[in-house]
Coordinates of C-alpha atoms in Angstrom, one line a residue:
M54 CA -14.1 0.3 -11.4
T55 CA -14.6 -3.4 -11.3
S56 CA -14.2 -6.2 -13.9
Q57 CA -15.1 -9.8 -14.1
V58 CA -12.6 -12.6 -14.8
S59 CA -13.9 -16.0 -15.9
S60 CA -11.9 -19.0 -17.0
P61 CA -10.4 -18.5 -20.5
A62 CA -13.0 -20.8 -22.0
E63 CA -15.8 -18.7 -20.5
Q64 CA -14.6 -15.2 -21.4
A65 CA -16.9 -13.1 -23.5
D66 CA -17.1 -9.5 -24.7
G67 CA -18.6 -7.1 -22.1
T68 CA -19.3 -3.6 -21.2
D69 CA -16.9 -1.0 -19.7
E70 CA -17.5 -2.2 -16.2
T71 CA -17.9 -5.9 -16.4
V72 CA -15.8 -8.2 -18.6
V73 CA -12.0 -8.1 -18.8
G74 CA -10.8 -8.0 -22.4
A75 CA -12.6 -5.1 -24.1
Q76 CA -10.1 -3.1 -26.1
R77 CA -10.0 -0.4 -28.8
K78 CA -7.9 -1.3 -31.8
P79 CA -6.1 1.4 -33.8
V80 CA -7.2 1.8 -37.3
G81 CA -4.7 2.2 -40.1
A82 CA -1.7 0.3 -41.4
K83 CA 0.7 0.8 -38.6
D84 CA 2.6 -2.1 -37.2
V85 CA 1.2 -3.7 -34.1
R86 CA 3.6 -5.7 -31.9
R87 CA 2.7 -8.1 -29.1
L88 CA 4.5 -7.8 -25.7
D89 CA 4.2 -9.8 -22.6
R90 CA 4.8 -6.8 -20.2
V91 CA 5.6 -3.1 -20.2
I92 CA 6.9 -0.6 -17.6
I93 CA 5.9 3.0 -18.2
R94 CA 7.0 6.0 -16.1
F95 CA 5.2 9.4 -16.4
A96 CA 7.3 12.2 -15.0
G97 CA 7.0 16.0 -14.8
D98 CA 6.6 18.9 -12.3
S99 CA 4.4 18.2 -9.3
G100 CA 1.8 20.5 -10.9
D101 CA 1.8 18.6 -14.3
G102 CA -0.8 16.0 -13.2
M103 CA 1.5 13.0 -13.4
Q104 CA -0.2 11.2 -10.6
L105 CA -3.6 11.7 -12.2
T106 CA -2.3 10.6 -15.6
G107 CA -0.7 7.5 -14.1
D108 CA -3.9 6.7 -12.1
R109 CA -6.1 6.9 -15.2
F110 CA -3.8 4.8 -17.3
T111 CA -3.7 2.3 -14.4
S112 CA -7.5 2.2 -14.1
E113 CA -7.9 1.5 -17.8
T114 CA -5.2 -1.2 -17.6
A115 CA -7.0 -2.8 -14.7
L116 CA -10.3 -2.7 -16.7
F117 CA -8.5 -4.3 -19.7
G118 CA -7.5 -7.2 -17.5
N119 CA -3.7 -7.0 -17.2
D120 CA -2.0 -7.8 -14.0
L121 CA -0.3 -4.6 -12.7
S122 CA 1.7 -3.0 -10.0
T123 CA 2.3 0.7 -9.5
L124 CA 4.8 3.1 -7.8
P125 CA 3.8 6.7 -7.4
N126 CA 6.7 8.9 -6.4
F127 CA 6.2 12.6 -5.6
P128 CA 7.8 15.4 -3.5
A129 CA 6.7 16.2 0.0
E130 CA 5.9 19.8 -0.9
I131 CA 2.4 20.5 -2.2
R132 CA 3.9 22.5 -5.0
A133 CA 7.7 22.1 -5.2
P134 CA 9.8 24.6 -7.2
A135 CA 8.8 24.3 -10.9
G136 CA 11.4 22.9 -13.2
T137 CA 13.8 21.7 -10.5
L138 CA 15.0 18.2 -9.8
P139 CA 13.4 18.1 -6.2
G140 CA 10.1 19.1 -7.8
V141 CA 9.9 16.1 -10.1
S142 CA 6.8 13.9 -9.6
S143 CA 6.5 10.5 -11.3
F144 CA 4.2 7.5 -11.6
Q145 CA 5.5 4.1 -12.7
L146 CA 3.2 1.3 -13.9
H147 CA 4.2 -2.3 -14.7
F148 CA 1.5 -4.3 -16.5
A149 CA 1.6 -7.7 -18.1
D150 CA -0.2 -10.7 -19.5
H151 CA 0.9 -12.8 -16.6
D152 CA 1.3 -12.6 -12.8
I153 CA 3.7 -9.9 -11.7
L154 CA 4.8 -8.7 -8.3
T155 CA 6.6 -5.4 -8.5
P156 CA 6.3 -2.0 -10.3
G157 CA 9.4 -3.0 -12.3
D158 CA 13.1 -2.2 -12.1
A159 CA 13.7 -0.2 -15.3
P160 CA 11.1 1.6 -17.4
N161 CA 10.7 0.6 -21.0
V162 CA 9.0 4.0 -21.7
L163 CA 9.6 7.4 -20.1
V164 CA 7.3 10.3 -20.7
A165 CA 9.2 13.4 -19.6
M166 CA 7.3 16.6 -19.5
N167 CA 10.3 18.9 -18.9
P168 CA 14.2 18.8 -18.7
A169 CA 14.1 18.1 -14.9
A170 CA 11.9 15.1 -15.4
L171 CA 14.3 13.7 -18.1
K172 CA 17.4 14.3 -16.0
A173 CA 15.9 12.8 -12.8
N174 CA 14.8 9.6 -14.6
V175 CA 16.9 8.9 -17.6
G176 CA 19.5 7.1 -15.5
D177 CA 16.9 4.4 -14.7
L178 CA 16.3 3.5 -18.3
P179 CA 17.8 0.6 -20.1
R180 CA 19.4 1.2 -23.5
G181 CA 16.8 1.0 -26.2
A182 CA 14.0 2.4 -24.1
E183 CA 11.5 4.8 -25.6
I184 CA 11.6 8.4 -24.4
I185 CA 8.7 10.8 -25.2
V186 CA 9.7 14.4 -24.3
N187 CA 7.7 17.6 -24.4
T188 CA 10.0 19.7 -26.5
D189 CA 8.1 22.9 -25.7
E190 CA 9.6 22.9 -22.2
F191 CA 13.2 22.4 -23.3
T192 CA 14.1 26.1 -23.3
K193 CA 17.6 27.3 -22.6
R194 CA 16.6 28.6 -19.1
A195 CA 14.8 25.4 -18.2
M196 CA 17.7 23.2 -19.2
Q197 CA 20.2 25.4 -17.4
K198 CA 18.1 25.2 -14.2
V199 CA 18.9 21.4 -14.0
G200 CA 22.5 21.6 -15.2
Y201 CA 22.1 20.9 -19.0
D202 CA 24.8 23.0 -20.8
T203 CA 23.6 21.7 -24.1
S204 CA 20.3 20.3 -25.2
P205 CA 20.1 16.5 -24.5
L206 CA 17.7 16.3 -27.4
E207 CA 20.4 17.4 -29.9
D208 CA 23.8 16.6 -28.3
G209 CA 23.8 12.9 -28.9
S210 CA 23.5 11.9 -25.2
L211 CA 20.2 10.1 -25.9
D212 CA 21.4 8.2 -29.0
G213 CA 21.1 4.9 -27.2
Y214 CA 17.3 5.4 -26.8
H215 CA 14.3 5.7 -29.1
L216 CA 13.6 9.4 -28.7
H217 CA 10.2 10.8 -29.6
P218 CA 10.3 14.7 -29.5
V219 CA 6.7 15.9 -29.3
P220 CA 5.6 19.5 -28.7
L221 CA 2.9 18.4 -26.2
T222 CA 2.1 21.9 -25.0
T223 CA 1.7 23.4 -28.5
L224 CA -0.3 20.5 -29.8
T225 CA -2.6 20.7 -26.7
V226 CA -3.2 24.4 -27.1
E227 CA -3.9 23.9 -30.8
A228 CA -6.4 21.2 -30.1
L229 CA -8.2 23.4 -27.7
K230 CA -8.3 26.6 -29.7
E231 CA -12.1 26.4 -30.2
F232 CA -12.6 26.5 -26.4
D233 CA -12.9 29.8 -24.5
L234 CA -9.7 29.1 -22.5
S235 CA -6.6 31.2 -21.9
R236 CA -3.3 29.7 -23.0
K237 CA -2.4 28.9 -19.4
E238 CA -5.7 27.1 -18.9
A239 CA -5.3 25.1 -22.1
E240 CA -1.7 24.1 -21.2
R241 CA -3.0 22.4 -18.1
S242 CA -4.5 19.7 -20.3
K243 CA -1.2 18.6 -21.8
N244 CA -1.2 15.6 -19.4
M245 CA -4.4 14.4 -21.0
F246 CA -2.9 14.7 -24.4
A247 CA 0.0 12.6 -23.2
L248 CA -2.4 10.1 -21.7
G249 CA -4.3 9.8 -25.0
L250 CA -1.0 9.2 -26.9
L251 CA 0.0 6.4 -24.5
S252 CA -3.5 5.0 -24.6
W253 CA -3.2 4.7 -28.4
M254 CA 0.3 3.2 -28.1
Y255 CA -0.8 0.4 -25.8
H256 CA -4.4 -0.1 -26.9
R257 CA -6.0 1.0 -23.7
P258 CA -9.8 1.5 -23.4
T259 CA -10.8 5.1 -23.6
E260 CA -14.4 5.2 -22.4
G261 CA -13.6 5.0 -18.7
T262 CA -11.3 8.0 -18.8
E263 CA -13.9 10.1 -20.6
K264 CA -16.5 9.2 -18.1
F265 CA -14.1 10.0 -15.3
L266 CA -13.4 13.5 -16.8
K267 CA -17.1 14.2 -17.2
S268 CA -17.7 13.3 -13.6
K269 CA -14.6 15.1 -12.2
F270 CA -15.5 18.3 -13.9
A271 CA -19.3 17.9 -13.7
K272 CA -19.7 21.5 -12.4
K273 CA -17.4 22.8 -15.1
P274 CA -18.6 21.2 -18.3
D275 CA -16.3 23.4 -20.5
I276 CA -13.2 22.2 -18.6
A277 CA -14.4 18.6 -18.9
A278 CA -15.0 19.0 -22.7
A279 CA -11.5 20.5 -23.1
N280 CA -9.8 17.7 -21.3
I281 CA -11.7 15.1 -23.3
A282 CA -10.7 17.0 -26.5
A283 CA -7.0 17.0 -25.4
Y284 CA -7.2 13.3 -24.6
R285 CA -8.8 12.4 -28.0
A286 CA -6.2 14.7 -29.8
G287 CA -3.4 12.7 -28.2
W288 CA -4.9 9.4 -29.4
N289 CA -5.4 10.8 -32.9
F290 CA -1.9 12.2 -32.9
G291 CA -0.5 8.7 -32.2
E292 CA -2.7 7.3 -34.9
T293 CA -1.7 9.8 -37.6
T294 CA 1.9 10.9 -37.0
E295 CA 4.8 9.2 -38.7
D296 CA 6.9 9.4 -35.6
F297 CA 5.0 6.6 -33.9
A298 CA 5.1 3.8 -36.5
V299 CA 4.4 1.0 -34.0
S300 CA 1.8 0.4 -31.3
Y301 CA 1.8 -2.4 -28.8
E302 CA -0.5 -5.1 -27.4
V303 CA -0.3 -6.6 -24.0
A304 CA -3.0 -9.2 -23.7
P305 CA -5.2 -9.6 -20.6
A306 CA -3.8 -11.8 -17.8
A307 CA -6.9 -13.8 -17.2
T308 CA -5.0 -17.0 -16.6
A309 CA -3.2 -15.4 -13.7
F310 CA -6.4 -14.7 -11.9
P311 CA -8.8 -17.1 -10.3
P312 CA -12.4 -16.5 -11.5
G313 CA -14.2 -13.6 -9.7
T314 CA -14.9 -9.9 -9.7
Y315 CA -11.8 -7.7 -9.7
R316 CA -11.0 -4.1 -9.2
N317 CA -7.8 -2.1 -9.0
I318 CA -7.1 -1.0 -5.5
S319 CA -4.4 0.9 -3.5
G320 CA -3.1 -0.3 -0.2
N321 CA -4.8 2.5 1.8
L322 CA -8.1 2.0 0.1
A323 CA -7.9 -1.8 0.7
L324 CA -7.1 -1.1 4.3
A325 CA -10.0 1.2 4.7
Y326 CA -12.3 -1.4 3.2
G327 CA -10.9 -4.0 5.5
L328 CA -11.7 -1.9 8.5
I329 CA -15.2 -1.4 7.4
A330 CA -15.6 -5.1 6.7
S331 CA -14.2 -5.9 10.1
S332 CA -16.7 -3.6 11.8
R333 CA -19.6 -5.2 9.9
R334 CA -18.4 -8.7 10.7
A335 CA -18.1 -7.8 14.4
D336 CA -21.4 -5.9 14.3
L337 CA -19.8 -3.0 16.0
P338 CA -19.7 0.7 14.9
L339 CA -16.4 1.8 13.5
F340 CA -14.8 4.8 15.1
L341 CA -11.7 6.4 13.7
G342 CA -9.9 9.0 15.8
S343 CA -7.1 10.4 13.7
Y344 CA -4.9 13.4 12.7
P345 CA -3.9 13.9 9.1
I346 CA -0.3 12.8 8.3
T347 CA 1.3 11.6 5.1
P348 CA 1.0 8.8 3.9
A349 CA -1.9 7.7 6.2
S350 CA -4.4 10.5 5.5
D351 CA -6.1 8.7 2.6
I352 CA -7.6 6.2 5.1
L353 CA -9.3 9.1 7.1
H354 CA -10.6 10.6 3.8
E355 CA -12.0 7.3 2.6
L356 CA -13.6 6.2 5.9
S357 CA -15.3 9.6 6.1
R358 CA -17.3 8.7 3.0
H359 CA -19.0 5.7 4.6
K360 CA -21.3 6.9 7.3
N361 CA -23.9 4.6 5.8
F362 CA -21.9 1.7 7.2
G363 CA -22.0 3.1 10.7
V364 CA -18.5 4.7 10.4
R365 CA -17.7 7.7 12.5
T366 CA -14.5 9.7 11.7
F367 CA -13.1 12.3 14.0
Q368 CA -10.3 14.5 12.7
A369 CA -8.7 15.6 16.0
E370 CA -6.5 18.6 16.7
D371 CA -3.4 16.5 17.2
E372 CA -2.2 12.9 17.3
I373 CA -2.7 12.5 21.1
A374 CA -6.3 13.7 20.9
G375 CA -6.9 11.3 18.0
I376 CA -5.8 8.2 19.9
G377 CA -7.4 9.4 23.1
A378 CA -10.8 9.7 21.4
A379 CA -10.3 6.2 19.8
L380 CA -9.5 4.6 23.1
G381 CA -12.6 6.3 24.6
A382 CA -14.6 4.8 21.8
A383 CA -13.2 1.4 22.5
F384 CA -14.2 1.7 26.1
G385 CA -17.7 2.6 24.9
G386 CA -18.0 -0.6 22.8
S387 CA -16.9 0.6 19.4
F388 CA -14.4 -1.0 17.0
A389 CA -11.8 1.7 17.5
V390 CA -9.0 2.7 15.1
T391 CA -6.3 5.4 14.9
T392 CA -4.2 5.9 11.8
T393 CA -0.8 7.6 11.6
S394 CA 2.8 7.3 10.6
G395 CA 6.0 7.0 12.6
P396 CA 6.1 10.6 14.1
G397 CA 2.5 10.2 15.2
V398 CA 3.3 6.8 16.8
A399 CA 5.8 8.6 19.0
L400 CA 3.1 11.0 20.2
K401 CA 0.6 8.2 20.7
S402 CA 2.9 5.9 22.7
E403 CA 1.6 6.9 26.2
T404 CA -2.0 6.2 25.2
I405 CA -1.0 2.9 23.6
G406 CA 0.5 2.0 27.0
L407 CA -2.8 3.0 28.6
A408 CA -4.7 0.7 26.2
V409 CA -2.3 -2.1 27.1
S410 CA -3.1 -1.5 30.8
L411 CA -6.8 -1.2 30.3
E412 CA -6.8 -4.2 28.0
L413 CA -9.2 -2.7 25.4
P414 CA -9.3 -3.5 21.7
L415 CA -7.7 -0.8 19.6
L416 CA -6.1 -0.8 16.1
V417 CA -3.1 1.4 15.6
V418 CA -2.4 1.7 11.9
D419 CA 1.1 2.9 11.1
I420 CA 1.8 3.7 7.5
Q421 CA 5.6 3.8 7.7
R422 CA 7.6 6.5 6.0
G423 CA 11.2 7.6 5.9
G424 CA 12.6 9.0 9.1
P425 CA 13.7 10.0 11.7
S426 CA 11.6 13.1 12.6
T427 CA 9.9 14.5 9.6
G428 CA 12.4 12.6 7.4
L429 CA 11.0 11.7 4.0
P430 CA 7.2 12.1 4.3
T431 CA 6.4 10.8 0.8
K432 CA 9.0 8.0 0.6
T433 CA 8.8 4.5 2.0
E434 CA 10.6 2.7 4.8
Q435 CA 10.2 -0.2 7.2
A436 CA 11.9 1.4 10.2
D437 CA 9.1 1.4 12.7
L438 CA 9.2 -2.3 13.7
L439 CA 11.2 -1.9 16.9
Q440 CA 9.1 1.2 17.7
A441 CA 6.0 -0.8 17.4
M442 CA 7.5 -3.6 19.5
Y443 CA 9.1 -1.6 22.3
G444 CA 8.3 2.1 21.9
R445 CA 6.5 2.5 25.3
N446 CA 7.4 2.7 28.9
G447 CA 7.3 -0.4 31.0
E448 CA 6.5 -3.9 29.8
A449 CA 3.7 -3.1 27.3
P450 CA 3.5 -5.9 24.8
V451 CA 1.4 -5.3 21.6
P452 CA 0.7 -7.7 18.7
V453 CA 2.2 -6.6 15.4
I454 CA 1.1 -7.7 11.9
A455 CA 2.1 -6.4 8.5
P456 CA 0.5 -6.8 5.0
R457 CA 2.6 -7.9 2.1
T458 CA 0.9 -6.2 -0.9
P459 CA -1.6 -3.4 -1.5
A460 CA -4.5 -5.9 -1.9
D461 CA -3.3 -7.8 1.2
C462 CA -4.0 -4.7 3.3
F463 CA -7.6 -5.8 3.3
E464 CA -6.9 -9.2 4.8
A465 CA -4.4 -7.7 7.2
A466 CA -7.0 -5.3 8.6
L467 CA -9.4 -8.2 9.2
E468 CA -6.6 -10.2 11.0
A469 CA -5.7 -7.2 13.1
A470 CA -9.3 -6.8 14.1
R471 CA -9.6 -10.5 15.0
I472 CA -6.7 -10.3 17.4
A473 CA -7.8 -7.0 18.9
L474 CA -11.3 -8.1 19.5
T475 CA -10.6 -11.6 20.7
Y476 CA -7.7 -10.8 23.0
R477 CA -8.8 -7.3 24.2
T478 CA -5.5 -5.6 23.2
P479 CA -4.2 -2.8 21.1
V480 CA -2.7 -4.1 17.8
F481 CA -0.2 -2.5 15.5
L482 CA -0.8 -2.8 11.8
L483 CA 2.4 -1.9 9.9
S484 CA 1.9 -0.9 6.3
D485 CA 4.2 1.6 4.5
G486 CA 4.2 4.3 1.8
Y487 CA 5.0 1.8 -1.0
L488 CA 1.9 -0.3 -0.2
A489 CA -0.3 2.7 0.7
N490 CA 0.1 4.4 -2.6
G491 CA 0.8 1.4 -4.8
S492 CA -2.0 -0.5 -6.5
E493 CA -2.8 -3.9 -8.0
P494 CA -5.8 -6.0 -9.0
W495 CA -7.9 -7.2 -6.0
R496 CA -10.4 -10.0 -6.1
I497 CA -13.5 -8.8 -4.3
P498 CA -14.3 -11.4 -1.6
E499 CA -17.7 -12.9 -0.9
V500 CA -19.1 -11.5 2.3
D501 CA -19.9 -15.0 3.6
G502 CA -16.3 -16.0 3.3
L503 CA -15.1 -13.3 5.7
P504 CA -14.3 -14.3 9.2
D505 CA -16.9 -14.1 11.9
L506 CA -15.7 -11.4 14.4
A507 CA -18.8 -11.3 16.5
V508 CA -18.1 -10.0 20.0
R509 CA -19.8 -11.0 23.2
F510 CA -20.0 -8.1 25.7
A511 CA -20.3 -8.7 29.5
Q512 CA -23.9 -8.9 30.5
G513 CA -23.9 -9.3 34.2
P514 CA -22.0 -10.7 37.3
N515 CA -19.2 -13.1 36.5
H516 CA -17.9 -14.0 40.0
T517 CA -19.4 -15.2 43.3
L518 CA -17.8 -14.0 46.5
D519 CA -17.3 -16.3 49.5
D520 CA -20.5 -14.9 51.1
G521 CA -22.5 -15.9 48.0
T522 CA -22.7 -12.4 46.5
D523 CA -22.6 -12.2 42.8
V524 CA -20.3 -9.4 41.5
F525 CA -18.7 -8.2 38.3
W526 CA -14.9 -8.6 38.2
P527 CA -13.5 -6.6 35.2
F528 CA -10.2 -8.5 35.2
K529 CA -11.5 -12.0 35.5
R530 CA -10.1 -13.6 32.4
D531 CA -11.1 -16.1 29.8
P532 CA -9.1 -19.2 30.6
H533 CA -8.2 -19.8 26.9
T534 CA -7.4 -16.3 25.6
L535 CA -6.6 -14.5 28.9
A536 CA -8.8 -11.7 27.7
R537 CA -10.8 -9.7 30.3
P538 CA -14.5 -9.0 29.8
W539 CA -15.5 -6.1 27.7
A540 CA -18.2 -4.2 29.6
V541 CA -20.1 -1.4 27.9
P542 CA -20.6 1.7 30.1
G543 CA -24.1 2.0 31.3
T544 CA -24.8 -1.7 31.6
P545 CA -26.5 -2.2 35.0
G546 CA -24.2 -3.9 37.5
L547 CA -21.0 -3.6 35.5
E548 CA -19.6 -0.5 37.1
H549 CA -15.8 -0.7 37.3
R550 CA -12.7 1.5 37.5
I551 CA -10.5 2.4 34.5
G552 CA -7.2 4.2 34.5
G553 CA -3.5 3.7 34.1
I554 CA -2.7 2.8 37.6
E555 CA -2.1 -0.9 38.1
K556 CA -5.2 -3.0 38.8
Q557 CA -5.7 -5.9 41.1
D558 CA -6.1 -9.2 39.3
G559 CA -9.8 -10.1 39.1
T560 CA -11.4 -7.2 41.0
G561 CA -9.8 -4.4 39.0
N562 CA -9.2 -2.4 42.2
I563 CA -6.2 -0.1 42.3
S564 CA -3.2 -2.1 43.6
Y565 CA 0.4 -1.2 44.5
D566 CA 1.1 -4.7 45.7
P567 CA 4.5 -5.9 44.2
A568 CA 3.4 -9.5 43.8
N569 CA 0.2 -8.5 42.0
H570 CA 2.1 -6.1 39.6
D571 CA 4.5 -8.9 38.8
F572 CA 1.6 -11.3 38.1
M573 CA -0.3 -8.7 35.9
V574 CA 2.8 -7.9 33.9
R575 CA 3.5 -11.5 33.2
T576 CA -0.2 -12.2 32.5
R577 CA -0.4 -9.4 29.9
Q578 CA 2.7 -10.8 28.2
A579 CA 1.4 -14.4 28.3
K580 CA -1.8 -13.2 26.7
I581 CA 0.1 -11.8 23.7
D582 CA 2.5 -14.8 23.6
G583 CA -0.5 -17.1 23.4
I584 CA -2.3 -15.4 20.5
D585 CA -3.3 -18.0 17.9
V586 CA -1.5 -17.3 14.7
P587 CA -1.0 -19.6 11.7
D588 CA 2.2 -21.5 11.1
L589 CA 4.7 -19.9 8.8
E590 CA 4.5 -21.3 5.3
V591 CA 7.7 -21.9 3.5
D592 CA 8.1 -22.0 -0.3
D593 CA 10.9 -24.5 -0.8
P594 CA 10.2 -26.9 -3.8
D595 CA 13.8 -28.1 -4.2
G596 CA 15.2 -28.6 -0.7
A597 CA 17.3 -25.4 -0.6
K598 CA 20.0 -24.6 2.0
T599 CA 19.3 -20.9 2.0
L600 CA 16.1 -19.2 3.3
V601 CA 15.1 -15.7 2.4
L602 CA 12.9 -14.3 5.2
G603 CA 11.0 -11.1 4.8
W604 CA 8.1 -9.1 6.1
G605 CA 5.8 -6.4 4.9
S606 CA 6.2 -4.8 1.5
T607 CA 9.4 -6.5 0.6
Y608 CA 7.3 -9.5 -0.5
G609 CA 7.0 -8.5 -4.1
P610 CA 10.7 -7.8 -4.8
I611 CA 11.9 -10.8 -2.8
T612 CA 9.5 -13.1 -4.6
A613 CA 10.5 -11.7 -8.0
A614 CA 14.2 -12.2 -7.1
V615 CA 13.6 -15.7 -5.9
R616 CA 11.8 -16.5 -9.2
R617 CA 14.8 -15.2 -11.2
I618 CA 17.2 -17.4 -9.2
R619 CA 15.1 -20.5 -9.7
K620 CA 14.7 -19.8 -13.4
E621 CA 18.5 -19.8 -13.6
G622 CA 18.6 -23.2 -11.9
G623 CA 19.4 -22.0 -8.4
R624 CA 17.8 -23.5 -5.3
I625 CA 16.5 -21.1 -2.7
A626 CA 13.7 -21.0 -0.2
Q627 CA 11.4 -18.2 0.8
A628 CA 9.1 -17.4 3.7
H629 CA 7.3 -14.2 4.6
L630 CA 6.1 -13.1 8.0
R631 CA 2.7 -11.5 8.6
H632 CA 2.8 -11.9 12.3
L633 CA 5.7 -10.1 13.9
N634 CA 4.5 -10.3 17.5
P635 CA 4.0 -13.0 18.4
F636 CA 6.0 -14.9 15.8
P637 CA 4.5 -18.1 14.4
S638 CA 5.2 -21.0 16.7
N639 CA 7.0 -23.0 14.0
L640 CA 9.4 -20.2 13.1
G641 CA 12.3 -21.6 15.2
A642 CA 12.0 -25.0 13.6
V643 CA 11.9 -23.4 10.1
L644 CA 15.1 -21.4 10.8
E645 CA 16.9 -24.5 12.0
R646 CA 16.4 -26.3 8.7
Y647 CA 18.6 -23.9 6.7
D648 CA 22.3 -23.3 6.6
K649 CA 21.8 -19.7 5.8
V650 CA 19.1 -17.1 6.5
V651 CA 19.0 -13.8 4.6
I652 CA 16.7 -11.0 5.7
P653 CA 16.2 -8.1 3.3
E654 CA 14.7 -5.0 5.0
M655 CA 14.1 -1.3 4.2
N656 CA 15.8 -0.4 7.5
L657 CA 19.1 -1.2 9.2
G658 CA 18.2 -4.7 10.2
Q659 CA 15.3 -4.6 12.7
L660 CA 13.7 -7.9 12.0
A661 CA 17.2 -9.5 11.8
T662 CA 17.9 -8.1 15.3
L663 CA 14.7 -9.8 16.7
I664 CA 15.5 -13.1 14.9
R665 CA 19.1 -13.2 16.2
A666 CA 18.0 -12.3 19.8
K667 CA 15.1 -14.8 20.0
Y668 CA 16.4 -17.8 18.0
L669 CA 20.2 -17.3 18.2
V670 CA 20.4 -17.6 14.4
D671 CA 23.2 -15.9 12.6
A672 CA 20.9 -14.3 10.1
A673 CA 22.5 -12.2 7.3
S674 CA 20.9 -8.8 7.0
Y675 CA 20.6 -6.9 3.7
N676 CA 19.4 -3.4 4.1
Q677 CA 18.3 -0.3 2.1
V678 CA 17.1 3.0 3.4
N679 CA 16.9 5.3 0.4
G680 CA 13.2 5.9 0.5
M681 CA 12.5 3.5 -2.4
P682 CA 11.5 -0.2 -2.6
F683 CA 14.0 -2.9 -3.5
K684 CA 14.5 -3.7 -7.1
A685 CA 14.1 -7.4 -8.1
E686 CA 17.4 -7.5 -10.0
Q687 CA 19.3 -5.9 -7.1
L688 CA 17.9 -8.5 -4.7
A689 CA 18.5 -11.4 -7.0
T690 CA 22.2 -10.5 -7.3
V691 CA 22.6 -10.3 -3.5
L692 CA 20.6 -13.5 -2.8
K693 CA 22.5 -15.4 -5.5
E694 CA 25.8 -14.4 -4.0
A695 CA 24.6 -15.5 -0.5
N696 CA 23.3 -18.8 -1.9
D697 CA 26.5 -19.5 -3.8
G698 CA 28.9 -18.4 -1.0

């Protein structure tokens, strides 16, 4: 779903899919209050449809024109035990009339579909927050299952909140009594009733969700009609009940966006689009060799839908086969990609080393998750940096880049492609579960503004022997990039050997010569060290003495924390790394300017280790490995203490 943003003076009313700003006003005499931002969390069993509910509310919010950021949070099990704390699935959405950077620290509104959802999430709520609970699920057995000895709806434990007890299940079943559905089937639509109620409370458009339901259940029109009826019933309940005397307006954030066409996008979707755009700008077919793994599988699913762009996807029998097929496609002249998470990187490491030796372009997309081993498959972490840097035998240097936001995954894919194709090397792209599943508005770029990634394949002999014979040397390098020629198999006269055994410089013949091996190892390292990357930009308006250095998905929480400190009068600088290998050439000079350097990471200090080793800077490390992103307030407290100390 896309929407247009013009300058405030140019905005006009538009249709469901064009102009930001269309909204449905409630009718009646209820109070309407204006807010600048809201944080809502939907929570229930993993079978209650909380991710779908949150996604639909997000889509309508994006269409309305608010800036937004989301945090889906769900169990690793496909269907975790119903009514238990480990089985709680939630979706948090932060939306505002101004530029925001995170899904928010503490929800203003919690929708709890059962006692487990309430108990798992109530601790995150500030006093005065609104809680909407499905009272039908608060049975004695359900409450005892999660440790409630008395009903929290009646024992006074929620007196500090605005509690709205609503029999969501009963109201949904009653609204659908005219449909030929069993009670169990009707109950499944209670998430749509809740969505309708919240859509009324915050003046969200409704047409898009109704279109979505008709499309989703196109082959089951009765189910589509029932869900739409439940959705409308939720809206009408909010409109007519006395329990909800107030609705809220959060105006569009048009002034936060440059003019253009926008859509809501998740990190994995943006990354998939970036890969497709890269293949088109390189005029190469895109080949994805992959094995499904959380949280990277969405990229495989999305790319499989785009055969019309010359995309070929191969779901292999395992991780090793996936990267082997991708490397073979790179040898054949394709733009080759493999997607995985940390456990898959471990299995792919031998073939990544082979790609380093062959010097072929290959994108290794690692959507990081909590580890080690299977770890926390649906939770986020940044703990694969050292694995990407060094997780291979021998000296096998690989460029590493990392996006900072869900929308930035598109640009990061293009940059990874540029490096891989220009320098003939595998490249690591390190995203993570927070970016992959989170979403935000994305300005759709003009095609002409995308980088030119055109590749020139070897066409014929490139070296003349002493006897005057013209031959093709597969390891004769470009003097500027040190990249070797890319020769497509079947091109006459370009026959050459491939394999993991060391090659002789220039000729590509097998070589066991010690001096040649030393030269090739150093040359491959020099090629990576010489990659052209932009200088690191530093945000330091006040001449601060403390620098906060981050990478990857910590960008949003760090930036939000820095804003809070500056708003309180503190002086603090911020810089964020996209290129982790090689580092920007000015990084050392930047670090020298500051008395203190603080590096927040969702690991135990991997970037800090690299910074200390390379630049001999006593960087302070602040770490978190609980499977969740940093909170802005938490970081602001830590950074303020470091800045004042």
